[in-house]
Every structure is written in structure tokens, then in C-alpha cells.
Amino acid sequence: MSKDTLTITDNRTGKTYEVPITHGTIKALDLRQIKTDAEDFGLMSYDPAFTNTASTKSNITFIDGDKGILRYRGYPIEQLAERSNYLETAYLLLYGDLPTQEQLAAWEHEVQIHTLLHSNIEQLIHTFRYDAHPMSIFISAVASLATLYPEARQVTDLDKRHLQIVRAVAKVATIAAFTARHNQGFPFNYPDDGLSYVGNFLKMMFKMTETHYQPNPVLERALNVLFILHADHELNCGTNAMRVIGSSQADPYSALAGASAALYGPLHGNANEEVLRMLAEIGDIKNVPAFIDKVKRREALLMGFGHRVYKNYDPRARIIKKIADEVFEVTGRNRLIDIALELERIALSDDFFISRKLYPNVDFYSGIIYQAMKMPMAMFTVLFAIPRTAGWISHWLELLCDSEQKISRPRQIYLGPECRDYVPVEERQEREKVGCW
Ligand code: CMC
């Protein structure tokens, strides 16, 4: 008869242990009983990039990377992209279910009335150099929200916590737009509660001298879809950072700033910007085969390709590819799409990419659409961070309510020097350097 346990034999001692299997996992702490003798600390698992370690149970996002499935709270991403909008999806992620009509109206109203920024944050944004990367400004401004709302530190107070959720979701869009305007040297456009969340964001980004700015409905819809697709992606690097920082009970703005900093890396959310740079460097379809050869010689990465979890086509990339044509109807065709399509065609028929299961990810096509919408290239990662805020906070809330969670603190395997005595400077001899720095 089958049993939900794992039997382990330690060949060092010949002892056998039986540990329970729950949800397809064993508890790492169950390994600790496996010792060579009473002095031994006990067995640990070694997993440098968490490639096979679950750090939480979660009810938020489901991904089946082999089948290319993504669901938020059980709803397929394809349905949400077609029928929902960003703010409704944010509610779904945060509160676990789609809102009723009344709940949605109340949520939209709450978010709208918190979109204004304290003038201190406006001044802070103005202090950065005109060419500062918008992600650096964004991270600083988000962290600075904690200076204005010190009660955010009371993370166990439900009312205060709710207020910070609303503030964060509302204010990240304003911070993002002000950051872009600052880079461009244009005055800030204040939020407009007559528009949707995304419509208001477009207005804050692009209004110039028009008295009545109206966002283009096709672009507003496309940006809603892009925001929905980026809203959560379970335990990626940024979300893990949010949970790690949140586990010390830091205020949510500090945790959001940390999560945004993780997102800023080129292997994570900044890949959308890097894809555009790569496509611009390739410059012409005829140069694609040479670039693919460069990737295969390991002289470059094919940015926007590959994923830790998806080993099949990223379903988000499929949806984005579809909306590109709708956007181009309004904006005109971005010629970089032809280079991207050719890259994808060649890569997907080449054994280097097939054998490694490398497919386009969410970032491969998103930048091309953002560029067609006249979003500055350096803003692409900020455009990722705005909707991901809802996902980050959802995970933060889940963490705070999870009695199994503690302050995050991995173990290490110490391989450094044994205990040695301090040597006076005049007696020291230069030694060979350790490490790669
Ligand atoms: N171009 C060329 N080779 C690649 C690429 C790529 N984009 N991605 C992975 N590989 C190779 C890698 O060198 C390795 O080859 P080998 O087995 O011969 O050593 C193999 O494929 C497996 O890759 P890995 O490095 O073990 O994969 P990972 O899960 O550690 O990394 C990744 C995932 C997304 C960091 C990586 O695929 C990558 O760097 N992609 C380019 C950056 C990118 O597009 N990032 C956005 C990710 S999606 C949005 C987000 O979550 O932020």
C-alpha cells in the first residue's frame, strides 16, 4: 500500500529515517534529525537560487510551466486579459475573489482618492538629475512614502494595513508618471478622478497643452492588458524580496522598494528595456542569423527568452503578441517587431533553443508595444513595477497571515578559514586573493 512518506538511508551511518511527504514536498527541517553523531548539526539541503525549494504555501497565482498555464486565484490569465481591467484584477489578487459591483465601485473610488502625492515626494523627485534612471527614482520615492505614513509600520493593525494597500496601489502610478515627466523636463500632470486607473496614468504621462486630454481607448485597453499580465507571477525574484523584507515586519513601502530593486535587474523586470536595446543593436532582419550565432557562442543572451518556470511558451507573451497589432493600428507599426518575429522564428527552429526549452517570455514583445505607445525606454521596468505592486502586496498580506512564516533566514555552508589569530599589519604577507572580486 502506498504511503505519503519518504524513506531515507544515510549511508554514512546505515540509519534509516522516514519523513512525511505533504503537497509533494518534504520539510527541510525533517532532514535535521539525520546526523552522523550527537555533535553533528544535522543534514541541510543546498539550493542556491531556490530552484527546487518551496518557501511558502500560497493561494494567489498558479503556474504550470510545462503546460504554459497561468492563473490568478484560479482564473485563467487569458480570460482576465480579455474581460477584466487592471484595478479589478488587482482587487482579485489582493482579496482573493472578483469584486461585486458595489465592491468594485468602492475599491475604484478608494484608489482614486489616494492618487495624489504629498508635495514632499514631488520635491524629492525633482532633486534627482534629469537623466537619472526612472527605476532608481521610483525605488527611492516608494521607499520615501514610509516617511510620510509612519503608521505603516504597524503591520498587524488591519485598518492601517488596508490604508497602506490602497495608498500603494494608487500612488505608484503617480510616482511613475512624475518620474517620467521629471526625466523629460515637463511639469507634472496631477491625477484626474474622471478617468480610469490606466486612463489617468496615460494622462499623467502624456498630457501637454490640451485642455481636455482623453486617452486613446485602444491604447488604454492595451495598457490594461499589459498591467493585468504583469500583476503577479508567484515567487519570482522581486516577490521573494518582498516576502523576505516583509518577514522582518518592515513597513510595506520599504518592502515594496526592495521588491522594485530586485525587479530592476536585467535578468528580471529590466529585461524589457534590454530587449529593445538588443533589437536596436541588431538593427535589421538580415543581421538576425549573426546575432543568433553570437548567442550560441555565449557572447550574448537572447534577452526576452527563457524562464525559470516556463519550459513552454509563456502564455503572457502569446497575449501580448496579439495586442501588438491592435496597438500598431493606432500608433503605426514599430519596425522592431519584424526583427523580433524573425528572431523568434529562427530561435524556435534552432536546436540550441529547443533543447534548452527557451521560448519568448513576457518581456520579449512588451517593450515593442510600450515604445510604439511613446513610452520612454527607461520607463519600461517602471511600467512593470506599477501593476506588480498589487501582486507584491498580495504576497505580503498572505505572509503576514501565515502562522507558519517566521523571519526569513537561510542557512549557509561555511567553507572559509578556520579560526586564526590576528596578525599585526607589519608582519602580514600578501596572500592570493579569494573569490571573483
Ligand atoms: N539566451 C541564451 N541562452 C539562455 C538564455 C537566453 N536568454 N536563457 C537561458 N539560457 C541558457 C543558459 O545559458 C543555460 O544553458 P546551459 O544549460 O547550456 O548552461 C540554459 O539556457 C538554462 O538556463 P538557466 O540559466 O539555467 O535558466 P534560469 O532559470 O537560471 O534563468 C532567466 C532564467 C530568465 C534568468 C534566463 O533565461 C535569462 O537570463 N533570460 C534572459 C533575461 C530575461 O529575458 N529575463 C526576463 C524573465 S521573464 C520576466 C521576469 O520574470 O522578470
Tab-separated table of C-alpha atoms and ligand atoms in Angstrom:
chain	number	residue	atom	x	y	z
A	1	MET	CA	0.000	0.000	0.000
A	2	SER	CA	1.368	3.452	-0.898
A	3	LYS	CA	2.332	5.777	1.932
A	4	ASP	CA	2.915	9.542	1.819
A	5	THR	CA	6.379	9.249	3.293
A	6	LEU	CA	9.966	9.195	2.148
A	7	THR	CA	12.435	6.653	3.488
A	8	ILE	CA	15.996	7.895	3.613
A	9	THR	CA	19.011	5.739	4.344
A	10	ASP	CA	22.099	7.617	5.487
A	11	ASN	CA	24.971	5.593	4.059
A	12	ARG	CA	27.389	7.290	6.460
A	13	THR	CA	25.721	5.637	9.428
A	14	GLY	CA	23.454	2.984	7.919
A	15	LYS	CA	20.488	4.539	9.746
A	16	THR	CA	17.087	4.823	8.092
A	17	TYR	CA	14.601	7.653	8.551
A	18	GLU	CA	11.015	8.083	7.451
A	19	VAL	CA	9.802	11.621	6.739
A	20	PRO	CA	6.288	12.702	5.744
A	21	ILE	CA	5.504	13.996	2.235
A	22	THR	CA	2.872	16.731	2.101
A	23	HIS	CA	1.831	18.534	-1.090
A	24	GLY	CA	4.707	16.846	-2.911
A	25	THR	CA	7.311	18.268	-0.534
A	26	ILE	CA	9.305	17.185	2.483
A	27	LYS	CA	10.049	19.647	5.264
A	28	ALA	CA	13.680	20.731	5.142
A	29	LEU	CA	13.707	20.696	8.944
A	30	ASP	CA	12.868	16.961	8.901
A	31	LEU	CA	16.349	16.427	7.497
A	32	ARG	CA	17.923	17.907	10.612
A	33	GLN	CA	17.401	14.675	12.564
A	34	ILE	CA	19.832	12.958	10.165
A	35	LYS	CA	23.150	13.154	11.984
A	36	THR	CA	26.441	11.277	11.981
A	37	ASP	CA	26.724	11.671	15.770
A	38	ALA	CA	25.252	13.728	18.599
A	39	GLU	CA	27.651	16.641	17.844
A	40	ASP	CA	26.611	16.845	14.185
A	41	PHE	CA	24.375	19.849	13.354
A	42	GLY	CA	22.181	17.661	11.144
A	43	LEU	CA	21.572	17.426	7.399
A	44	MET	CA	20.519	20.512	5.442
A	45	SER	CA	19.515	20.933	1.805
A	46	TYR	CA	21.609	23.137	-0.522
A	47	ASP	CA	19.664	25.200	-3.082
A	48	PRO	CA	21.499	28.440	-4.018
A	49	ALA	CA	18.786	30.022	-6.187
A	50	PHE	CA	15.754	28.295	-4.661
A	51	THR	CA	15.427	26.226	-7.823
A	52	ASN	CA	13.692	23.380	-6.000
A	53	THR	CA	12.636	24.834	-2.686
A	54	ALA	CA	9.114	25.973	-1.786
A	55	SER	CA	9.279	28.738	0.809
A	56	THR	CA	5.539	29.126	1.294
A	57	LYS	CA	2.103	27.700	0.661
A	58	SER	CA	0.189	30.187	-1.475
A	59	ASN	CA	-3.339	30.664	-2.801
A	60	ILE	CA	-2.588	33.527	-5.175
A	61	THR	CA	-1.086	32.501	-8.509
A	62	PHE	CA	-0.851	29.115	-10.187
A	63	ILE	CA	1.724	28.414	-12.887
A	64	ASP	CA	2.223	25.165	-14.757
A	65	GLY	CA	5.452	25.948	-16.550
A	66	ASP	CA	5.431	22.813	-18.688
A	67	LYS	CA	1.940	23.394	-19.998
A	68	GLY	CA	2.208	27.208	-20.214
A	69	ILE	CA	-0.663	27.814	-17.745
A	70	LEU	CA	-1.018	30.955	-15.619
A	71	ARG	CA	-3.988	31.629	-13.323
A	72	TYR	CA	-4.681	34.325	-10.727
A	73	ARG	CA	-6.807	32.973	-7.873
A	74	GLY	CA	-7.919	30.221	-10.261
A	75	TYR	CA	-8.921	32.494	-13.154
A	76	PRO	CA	-7.028	31.814	-16.419
A	77	ILE	CA	-4.882	34.769	-17.470
A	78	GLU	CA	-6.423	34.643	-20.964
A	79	GLN	CA	-9.920	35.332	-19.533
A	80	LEU	CA	-8.720	38.111	-17.280
A	81	ALA	CA	-6.794	39.736	-20.136
A	82	GLU	CA	-9.869	39.625	-22.341
A	83	ARG	CA	-12.553	40.622	-19.851
A	84	SER	CA	-11.095	42.300	-16.778
A	85	ASN	CA	-9.230	45.548	-16.206
A	86	TYR	CA	-6.183	46.203	-14.079
A	87	LEU	CA	-7.904	47.582	-10.993
A	88	GLU	CA	-10.417	44.728	-10.885
A	89	THR	CA	-7.580	42.198	-11.273
A	90	ALA	CA	-5.647	43.954	-8.503
A	91	TYR	CA	-8.692	43.509	-6.244
A	92	LEU	CA	-8.859	39.832	-7.208
A	93	LEU	CA	-5.211	39.292	-6.304
A	94	LEU	CA	-5.424	41.229	-3.046
A	95	TYR	CA	-8.736	39.996	-1.722
A	96	GLY	CA	-9.000	36.536	-3.268
A	97	ASP	CA	-12.064	36.939	-5.455
A	98	LEU	CA	-13.529	39.129	-8.165
A	99	PRO	CA	-15.401	42.071	-6.602
A	100	THR	CA	-19.153	42.553	-6.764
A	101	GLN	CA	-20.359	45.716	-8.498
A	102	GLU	CA	-20.519	47.584	-5.150
A	103	GLN	CA	-17.128	46.311	-4.021
A	104	LEU	CA	-15.563	47.322	-7.327
A	105	ALA	CA	-17.073	50.820	-7.204
A	106	ALA	CA	-15.862	51.284	-3.620
A	107	TRP	CA	-12.374	49.989	-4.490
A	108	GLU	CA	-12.088	52.240	-7.560
A	109	HIS	CA	-13.190	55.230	-5.503
A	110	GLU	CA	-10.769	54.463	-2.679
A	111	VAL	CA	-7.845	54.137	-5.071
A	112	GLN	CA	-8.816	57.278	-6.997
A	113	ILE	CA	-8.894	59.478	-3.906
A	114	HIS	CA	-5.409	58.359	-2.894
A	115	THR	CA	-3.641	59.043	-6.185
A	116	LEU	CA	-2.298	62.469	-5.146
A	117	LEU	CA	1.252	62.613	-3.836
A	118	HIS	CA	2.425	64.600	-0.836
A	119	SER	CA	4.425	67.564	-2.108
A	120	ASN	CA	7.498	66.201	-0.295
A	121	ILE	CA	7.569	63.301	-2.760
A	122	GLU	CA	7.180	65.708	-5.672
A	123	GLN	CA	10.136	67.689	-4.367
A	124	LEU	CA	12.108	64.514	-3.860
A	125	ILE	CA	11.565	63.523	-7.492
A	126	HIS	CA	12.739	66.989	-8.565
A	127	THR	CA	16.018	66.562	-6.693
A	128	PHE	CA	17.217	63.771	-8.992
A	129	ARG	CA	19.331	64.507	-12.051
A	130	TYR	CA	17.293	64.904	-15.252
A	131	ASP	CA	18.816	61.704	-16.659
A	132	ALA	CA	18.543	59.540	-13.516
A	133	HIS	CA	17.145	56.121	-14.365
A	134	PRO	CA	13.394	56.196	-13.614
A	135	MET	CA	13.647	52.902	-11.711
A	136	SER	CA	16.146	54.445	-9.293
A	137	ILE	CA	13.830	57.411	-8.762
A	138	PHE	CA	10.819	55.097	-8.426
A	139	ILE	CA	12.530	52.920	-5.822
A	140	SER	CA	13.573	55.964	-3.779
A	141	ALA	CA	10.149	57.611	-3.968
A	142	VAL	CA	8.312	54.418	-2.991
A	143	ALA	CA	10.643	53.921	-0.005
A	144	SER	CA	10.071	57.563	0.970
A	145	LEU	CA	6.326	57.019	1.343
A	146	ALA	CA	7.210	55.424	4.694
A	147	THR	CA	8.469	58.819	5.902
A	148	LEU	CA	5.011	60.292	5.365
A	149	TYR	CA	2.988	57.408	6.748
A	150	PRO	CA	4.863	56.203	9.841
A	151	GLU	CA	1.778	54.259	10.961
A	152	ALA	CA	2.569	51.876	8.081
A	153	ARG	CA	4.974	50.190	10.490
A	154	GLN	CA	2.002	48.840	12.416
A	155	VAL	CA	1.668	45.933	10.049
A	156	THR	CA	-0.665	43.940	12.284
A	157	ASP	CA	-3.283	46.713	12.537
A	158	LEU	CA	-5.888	45.759	9.933
A	159	ASP	CA	-7.299	49.257	9.287
A	160	LYS	CA	-3.890	50.839	8.999
A	161	ARG	CA	-2.749	47.995	6.792
A	162	HIS	CA	-5.724	48.453	4.485
A	163	LEU	CA	-4.956	52.144	4.107
A	164	GLN	CA	-1.380	51.392	3.036
A	165	ILE	CA	-2.620	48.871	0.463
A	166	VAL	CA	-4.844	51.484	-1.145
A	167	ARG	CA	-2.172	54.164	-0.953
A	168	ALA	CA	0.475	51.937	-2.504
A	169	VAL	CA	-1.689	50.801	-5.425
A	170	ALA	CA	-2.839	54.398	-6.041
A	171	LYS	CA	0.431	56.242	-5.610
A	172	VAL	CA	2.828	54.044	-7.595
A	173	ALA	CA	1.159	55.167	-10.841
A	174	THR	CA	1.544	58.831	-9.907
A	175	ILE	CA	5.157	58.352	-8.822
A	176	ALA	CA	5.863	56.563	-12.108
A	177	ALA	CA	4.310	59.295	-14.259
A	178	PHE	CA	6.015	62.114	-12.319
A	179	THR	CA	9.325	60.300	-12.690
A	180	ALA	CA	8.930	60.203	-16.471
A	181	ARG	CA	7.895	63.867	-16.606
A	182	HIS	CA	10.882	64.818	-14.496
A	183	ASN	CA	13.231	62.992	-16.892
A	184	GLN	CA	11.689	64.876	-19.781
A	185	GLY	CA	11.678	68.248	-18.032
A	186	PHE	CA	7.905	68.652	-18.288
A	187	PRO	CA	5.621	69.852	-15.478
A	188	PHE	CA	3.736	67.196	-13.549
A	189	ASN	CA	0.135	66.420	-14.506
A	190	TYR	CA	-1.979	65.900	-11.412
A	191	PRO	CA	-4.334	62.896	-11.153
A	192	ASP	CA	-7.806	63.137	-12.700
A	193	ASP	CA	-10.580	61.194	-10.959
A	194	GLY	CA	-12.766	61.327	-14.069
A	195	LEU	CA	-10.599	58.701	-15.717
A	196	SER	CA	-9.914	55.027	-15.105
A	197	TYR	CA	-6.714	53.998	-13.292
A	198	VAL	CA	-4.936	53.359	-16.582
A	199	GLY	CA	-6.549	56.314	-18.383
A	200	ASN	CA	-5.424	58.605	-15.581
A	201	PHE	CA	-1.904	57.176	-15.782
A	202	LEU	CA	-1.784	57.881	-19.530
A	203	LYS	CA	-2.963	61.428	-18.887
A	204	MET	CA	-0.339	61.997	-16.178
A	205	MET	CA	2.292	60.673	-18.610
A	206	PHE	CA	1.320	62.396	-21.824
A	207	LYS	CA	-0.930	65.466	-21.374
A	208	MET	CA	0.755	68.524	-22.804
A	209	THR	CA	-1.262	71.686	-23.563
A	210	GLU	CA	-4.630	70.091	-24.381
A	211	THR	CA	-7.459	71.379	-22.188
A	212	HIS	CA	-9.343	68.096	-22.351
A	213	TYR	CA	-6.933	65.184	-22.645
A	214	GLN	CA	-8.690	61.924	-23.484
A	215	PRO	CA	-6.663	58.708	-23.563
A	216	ASN	CA	-6.966	56.706	-26.767
A	217	PRO	CA	-9.329	53.819	-25.858
A	218	VAL	CA	-7.300	51.228	-27.799
A	219	LEU	CA	-4.092	52.210	-26.011
A	220	GLU	CA	-5.897	52.397	-22.668
A	221	ARG	CA	-7.223	48.877	-23.214
A	222	ALA	CA	-3.812	47.584	-24.326
A	223	LEU	CA	-2.136	49.043	-21.251
A	224	ASN	CA	-4.826	47.493	-19.056
A	225	VAL	CA	-3.999	44.117	-20.596
A	226	LEU	CA	-0.267	44.644	-20.102
A	227	PHE	CA	-0.871	45.640	-16.485
A	228	ILE	CA	-3.039	42.545	-15.909
A	229	LEU	CA	-0.329	40.298	-17.380
A	230	HIS	CA	2.338	41.827	-15.134
A	231	ALA	CA	0.281	41.970	-11.930
A	232	ASP	CA	1.633	38.786	-10.380
A	233	HIS	CA	3.827	35.818	-11.159
A	234	GLU	CA	4.123	33.886	-7.896
A	235	LEU	CA	7.549	33.606	-6.278
A	236	ASN	CA	9.775	35.404	-8.740
A	237	CYS	CA	12.866	37.311	-7.582
A	238	GLY	CA	11.024	40.574	-6.749
A	239	THR	CA	8.183	38.837	-4.922
A	240	ASN	CA	10.651	36.768	-2.972
A	241	ALA	CA	12.396	40.031	-1.976
A	242	MET	CA	9.022	41.453	-0.878
A	243	ARG	CA	8.385	38.407	1.283
A	244	VAL	CA	11.889	38.333	2.736
A	245	ILE	CA	11.754	42.011	3.719
A	246	GLY	CA	8.138	41.690	4.887
A	247	SER	CA	9.103	38.766	7.102
A	248	SER	CA	11.003	41.146	9.382
A	249	GLN	CA	7.724	43.118	9.752
A	250	ALA	CA	9.213	46.124	7.953
A	251	ASP	CA	6.645	48.626	6.667
A	252	PRO	CA	5.182	47.781	3.236
A	253	TYR	CA	6.757	50.769	1.455
A	254	SER	CA	10.258	49.651	2.419
A	255	ALA	CA	9.406	46.135	1.309
A	256	LEU	CA	7.959	47.434	-1.977
A	257	ALA	CA	11.118	49.454	-2.593
A	258	GLY	CA	13.190	46.295	-2.040
A	259	ALA	CA	10.980	44.274	-4.372
A	260	SER	CA	11.268	47.026	-7.006
A	261	ALA	CA	15.054	46.986	-6.639
A	262	ALA	CA	15.063	43.250	-7.363
A	263	LEU	CA	12.827	43.831	-10.387
A	264	TYR	CA	15.292	46.394	-11.752
A	265	GLY	CA	17.894	43.726	-12.633
A	266	PRO	CA	18.352	42.906	-16.344
A	267	LEU	CA	17.630	39.218	-15.735
A	268	HIS	CA	14.260	40.146	-14.219
A	269	GLY	CA	11.984	43.112	-14.960
A	270	ASN	CA	14.586	45.218	-16.708
A	271	ALA	CA	14.781	42.636	-19.496
A	272	ASN	CA	12.035	44.539	-21.379
A	273	GLU	CA	14.389	47.509	-21.748
A	274	GLU	CA	17.298	45.213	-22.647
A	275	VAL	CA	15.204	43.556	-25.380
A	276	LEU	CA	14.725	46.920	-27.067
A	277	ARG	CA	18.430	47.684	-26.862
A	278	MET	CA	19.168	44.263	-28.343
A	279	LEU	CA	16.674	44.741	-31.203
A	280	ALA	CA	18.070	48.207	-31.926
A	281	GLU	CA	21.610	46.787	-31.942
A	282	ILE	CA	20.582	44.050	-34.390
A	283	GLY	CA	19.084	46.847	-36.487
A	284	ASP	CA	17.914	44.800	-39.459
A	285	ILE	CA	16.378	41.404	-40.195
A	286	LYS	CA	19.436	40.443	-42.235
A	287	ASN	CA	21.579	40.664	-39.079
A	288	VAL	CA	19.438	38.200	-37.093
A	289	PRO	CA	21.328	34.980	-38.013
A	290	ALA	CA	24.647	36.583	-36.986
A	291	PHE	CA	23.142	37.620	-33.648
A	292	ILE	CA	21.789	34.111	-33.041
A	293	ASP	CA	25.298	32.758	-33.689
A	294	LYS	CA	26.655	35.225	-31.133
A	295	VAL	CA	24.154	33.924	-28.569
A	296	LYS	CA	25.150	30.344	-29.351
A	297	ARG	CA	28.827	31.273	-28.907
A	298	ARG	CA	27.750	32.542	-25.438
A	299	GLU	CA	28.799	36.094	-26.289
A	300	ALA	CA	25.283	37.457	-25.674
A	301	LEU	CA	21.986	36.473	-24.112
A	302	LEU	CA	18.856	36.455	-26.205
A	303	MET	CA	17.024	38.910	-23.958
A	304	GLY	CA	13.312	38.228	-23.519
A	305	PHE	CA	13.916	34.497	-23.965
A	306	GLY	CA	13.956	31.800	-21.309
A	307	HIS	CA	12.287	31.495	-17.953
A	308	ARG	CA	12.975	29.693	-14.702
A	309	VAL	CA	9.460	28.256	-14.590
A	310	TYR	CA	8.088	28.251	-18.152
A	311	LYS	CA	9.586	25.496	-20.208
A	312	ASN	CA	6.894	26.017	-22.793
A	313	TYR	CA	5.667	29.237	-24.439
A	314	ASP	CA	4.987	31.958	-21.807
A	315	PRO	CA	1.193	32.489	-22.084
A	316	ARG	CA	1.697	36.201	-21.391
A	317	ALA	CA	3.926	36.568	-24.461
A	318	ARG	CA	1.211	34.969	-26.596
A	319	ILE	CA	-1.392	37.516	-25.403
A	320	ILE	CA	0.985	40.452	-25.821
A	321	LYS	CA	1.845	39.405	-29.359
A	322	LYS	CA	-1.858	39.523	-30.195
A	323	ILE	CA	-2.455	43.033	-28.827
A	324	ALA	CA	0.600	44.399	-30.653
A	325	ASP	CA	-1.336	44.562	-33.913
A	326	GLU	CA	-4.214	46.474	-32.277
A	327	VAL	CA	-1.754	49.000	-30.867
A	328	PHE	CA	0.054	49.367	-34.206
A	329	GLU	CA	-3.296	50.205	-35.879
A	330	VAL	CA	-3.272	53.358	-33.757
A	331	THR	CA	0.418	54.134	-33.437
A	332	GLY	CA	1.784	52.806	-36.707
A	333	ARG	CA	3.926	49.684	-36.936
A	334	ASN	CA	7.059	49.533	-34.813
A	335	ARG	CA	9.655	48.238	-37.293
A	336	LEU	CA	11.429	46.396	-34.461
A	337	ILE	CA	8.557	43.885	-34.424
A	338	ASP	CA	9.828	42.431	-37.698
A	339	ILE	CA	13.257	41.834	-36.182
A	340	ALA	CA	11.610	40.285	-33.098
A	341	LEU	CA	9.433	37.974	-35.202
A	342	GLU	CA	12.438	36.845	-37.219
A	343	LEU	CA	14.479	36.260	-34.038
A	344	GLU	CA	11.662	34.179	-32.626
A	345	ARG	CA	11.252	32.224	-35.879
A	346	ILE	CA	14.932	31.350	-36.145
A	347	ALA	CA	15.385	30.677	-32.425
A	348	LEU	CA	12.386	28.361	-32.235
A	349	SER	CA	13.719	26.233	-35.075
A	350	ASP	CA	17.261	26.023	-33.701
A	351	ASP	CA	18.351	23.106	-31.553
A	352	PHE	CA	20.278	25.375	-29.123
A	353	PHE	CA	16.999	26.974	-28.013
A	354	ILE	CA	14.751	23.923	-28.489
A	355	SER	CA	16.932	21.628	-26.372
A	356	ARG	CA	17.092	24.225	-23.572
A	357	LYS	CA	13.346	24.917	-23.806
A	358	LEU	CA	13.936	28.623	-24.395
A	359	TYR	CA	10.826	30.461	-25.552
A	360	PRO	CA	9.859	34.154	-25.636
A	361	ASN	CA	8.865	35.432	-22.206
A	362	VAL	CA	6.608	38.346	-21.230
A	363	ASP	CA	9.385	40.849	-21.874
A	364	PHE	CA	10.088	39.876	-25.474
A	365	TYR	CA	7.197	41.810	-27.020
A	366	SER	CA	6.079	44.200	-24.250
A	367	GLY	CA	8.832	46.765	-24.887
A	368	ILE	CA	7.959	46.967	-28.570
A	369	ILE	CA	4.388	47.900	-27.649
A	370	TYR	CA	5.488	50.384	-24.985
A	371	GLN	CA	7.808	52.029	-27.489
A	372	ALA	CA	5.008	52.286	-30.055
A	373	MET	CA	2.911	53.997	-27.346
A	374	LYS	CA	5.743	56.540	-26.951
A	375	MET	CA	6.728	55.323	-23.518
A	376	PRO	CA	10.398	56.217	-22.876
A	377	MET	CA	12.558	53.085	-22.973
A	378	ALA	CA	13.924	53.660	-19.478
A	379	MET	CA	10.334	53.612	-18.178
A	380	PHE	CA	9.651	50.013	-19.259
A	381	THR	CA	10.617	48.448	-15.939
A	382	VAL	CA	8.621	51.069	-14.059
A	383	LEU	CA	5.646	50.028	-16.201
A	384	PHE	CA	6.232	46.516	-14.883
A	385	ALA	CA	6.502	47.718	-11.259
A	386	ILE	CA	3.181	49.630	-11.253
A	387	PRO	CA	0.919	46.579	-11.677
A	388	ARG	CA	3.313	44.200	-9.893
A	389	THR	CA	2.663	46.310	-6.788
A	390	ALA	CA	-0.721	44.550	-6.462
A	391	GLY	CA	0.978	41.144	-6.635
A	392	TRP	CA	3.700	42.118	-4.196
A	393	ILE	CA	1.181	43.363	-1.654
A	394	SER	CA	-0.973	40.256	-2.088
A	395	HIS	CA	2.037	38.128	-1.161
A	396	TRP	CA	2.909	40.432	1.718
A	397	LEU	CA	-0.628	40.072	3.101
A	398	GLU	CA	-0.533	36.311	2.686
A	399	LEU	CA	2.797	36.197	4.504
A	400	LEU	CA	1.519	38.280	7.432
A	401	CYS	CA	-1.479	35.979	7.848
A	402	ASP	CA	0.529	32.751	7.610
A	403	SER	CA	1.252	31.334	11.059
A	404	GLU	CA	3.954	29.045	9.618
A	405	GLN	CA	6.070	32.003	8.484
A	406	LYS	CA	8.945	33.414	10.504
A	407	ILE	CA	11.647	35.920	9.784
A	408	SER	CA	13.358	34.750	6.611
A	409	ARG	CA	16.825	33.464	7.302
A	410	PRO	CA	18.518	30.846	5.117
A	411	ARG	CA	21.444	28.701	6.195
A	412	GLN	CA	24.913	28.700	4.670
A	413	ILE	CA	27.673	26.157	4.242
A	414	TYR	CA	30.731	27.829	5.720
A	415	LEU	CA	33.877	26.975	3.754
A	416	GLY	CA	36.094	29.880	4.877
A	417	PRO	CA	39.240	29.794	7.029
A	418	GLU	CA	39.346	28.002	10.346
A	419	CYS	CA	39.884	30.149	13.436
A	420	ARG	CA	43.172	32.094	13.099
A	421	ASP	CA	44.973	34.712	15.187
A	422	TYR	CA	45.101	38.412	14.336
A	423	VAL	CA	48.458	39.349	12.774
A	424	PRO	CA	49.924	42.877	13.260
A	425	VAL	CA	49.990	44.789	9.955
A	426	GLU	CA	53.802	44.919	9.736
A	427	GLU	CA	54.002	41.126	9.965
A	428	ARG	CA	51.421	40.324	7.267
A	429	GLN	CA	52.319	38.778	3.939
A	430	GLU	CA	50.295	39.270	0.802
A	431	ARG	CA	48.235	36.212	0.001
A	432	GLU	CA	46.447	35.021	-3.097
A	433	LYS	CA	43.011	36.646	-3.472
A	434	VAL	CA	39.930	34.587	-2.751
A	435	GLY	CA	36.666	34.939	-4.672
A	436	CYS	CA	35.981	36.575	-8.054
A	437	TRP	CA	36.009	40.228	-6.947
B	1	CMC	N1	19.752	33.370	-24.088
B	1	CMC	C1	20.660	32.378	-24.296
B	1	CMC	N2	20.802	31.296	-23.505
B	1	CMC	C2	19.971	31.224	-22.448
B	1	CMC	C3	19.012	32.197	-22.168
B	1	CMC	C4	18.907	33.296	-23.037
B	1	CMC	N3	18.002	34.267	-22.829
B	1	CMC	N4	18.336	31.867	-21.038
B	1	CMC	C5	18.865	30.694	-20.635
B	1	CMC	N5	19.853	30.310	-21.482
B	1	CMC	C6	20.623	29.051	-21.428
B	1	CMC	C7	21.577	29.038	-20.227
B	1	CMC	O1	22.841	29.556	-20.616
B	1	CMC	C8	21.618	27.573	-19.899
B	1	CMC	O2	22.420	26.924	-20.856
B	1	CMC	P1	23.360	25.652	-20.398
B	1	CMC	O3	22.401	24.653	-19.794
B	1	CMC	O4	24.000	25.191	-21.645
B	1	CMC	O5	24.318	26.221	-19.401
B	1	CMC	C9	20.198	27.101	-20.167
B	1	CMC	O6	19.681	28.008	-21.149
B	1	CMC	C10	19.304	27.098	-18.930
B	1	CMC	O7	19.246	28.419	-18.425
B	1	CMC	P2	19.392	28.822	-16.899
B	1	CMC	O8	20.355	29.960	-16.824
B	1	CMC	O9	19.639	27.620	-16.063
B	1	CMC	O10	17.942	29.367	-16.609
B	1	CMC	P3	17.491	30.147	-15.312
B	1	CMC	O11	16.185	29.557	-14.942
B	1	CMC	O12	18.549	30.179	-14.282
B	1	CMC	O13	17.319	31.645	-15.853
B	1	CMC	C11	16.402	33.547	-16.908
B	1	CMC	C12	16.111	32.166	-16.298
B	1	CMC	C13	15.073	34.218	-17.235
B	1	CMC	C14	17.172	34.411	-15.902
B	1	CMC	C15	17.253	33.354	-18.182
B	1	CMC	O14	16.538	32.570	-19.099
B	1	CMC	C16	17.683	34.666	-18.805
B	1	CMC	O15	18.697	35.229	-18.428
B	1	CMC	N6	16.880	35.203	-19.804
B	1	CMC	C17	17.172	36.487	-20.393
B	1	CMC	C18	16.665	37.602	-19.482
B	1	CMC	C19	15.150	37.705	-19.495
B	1	CMC	O16	14.517	37.707	-20.539
B	1	CMC	N7	14.557	37.857	-18.296
B	1	CMC	C20	13.123	38.036	-18.124
B	1	CMC	C21	12.470	36.880	-17.442
B	1	CMC	S1	10.686	36.911	-17.581
B	1	CMC	C22	10.160	38.289	-16.707
B	1	CMC	C23	10.544	38.276	-15.272
B	1	CMC	O17	10.187	37.366	-14.530
B	1	CMC	O18	11.193	39.217	-14.873
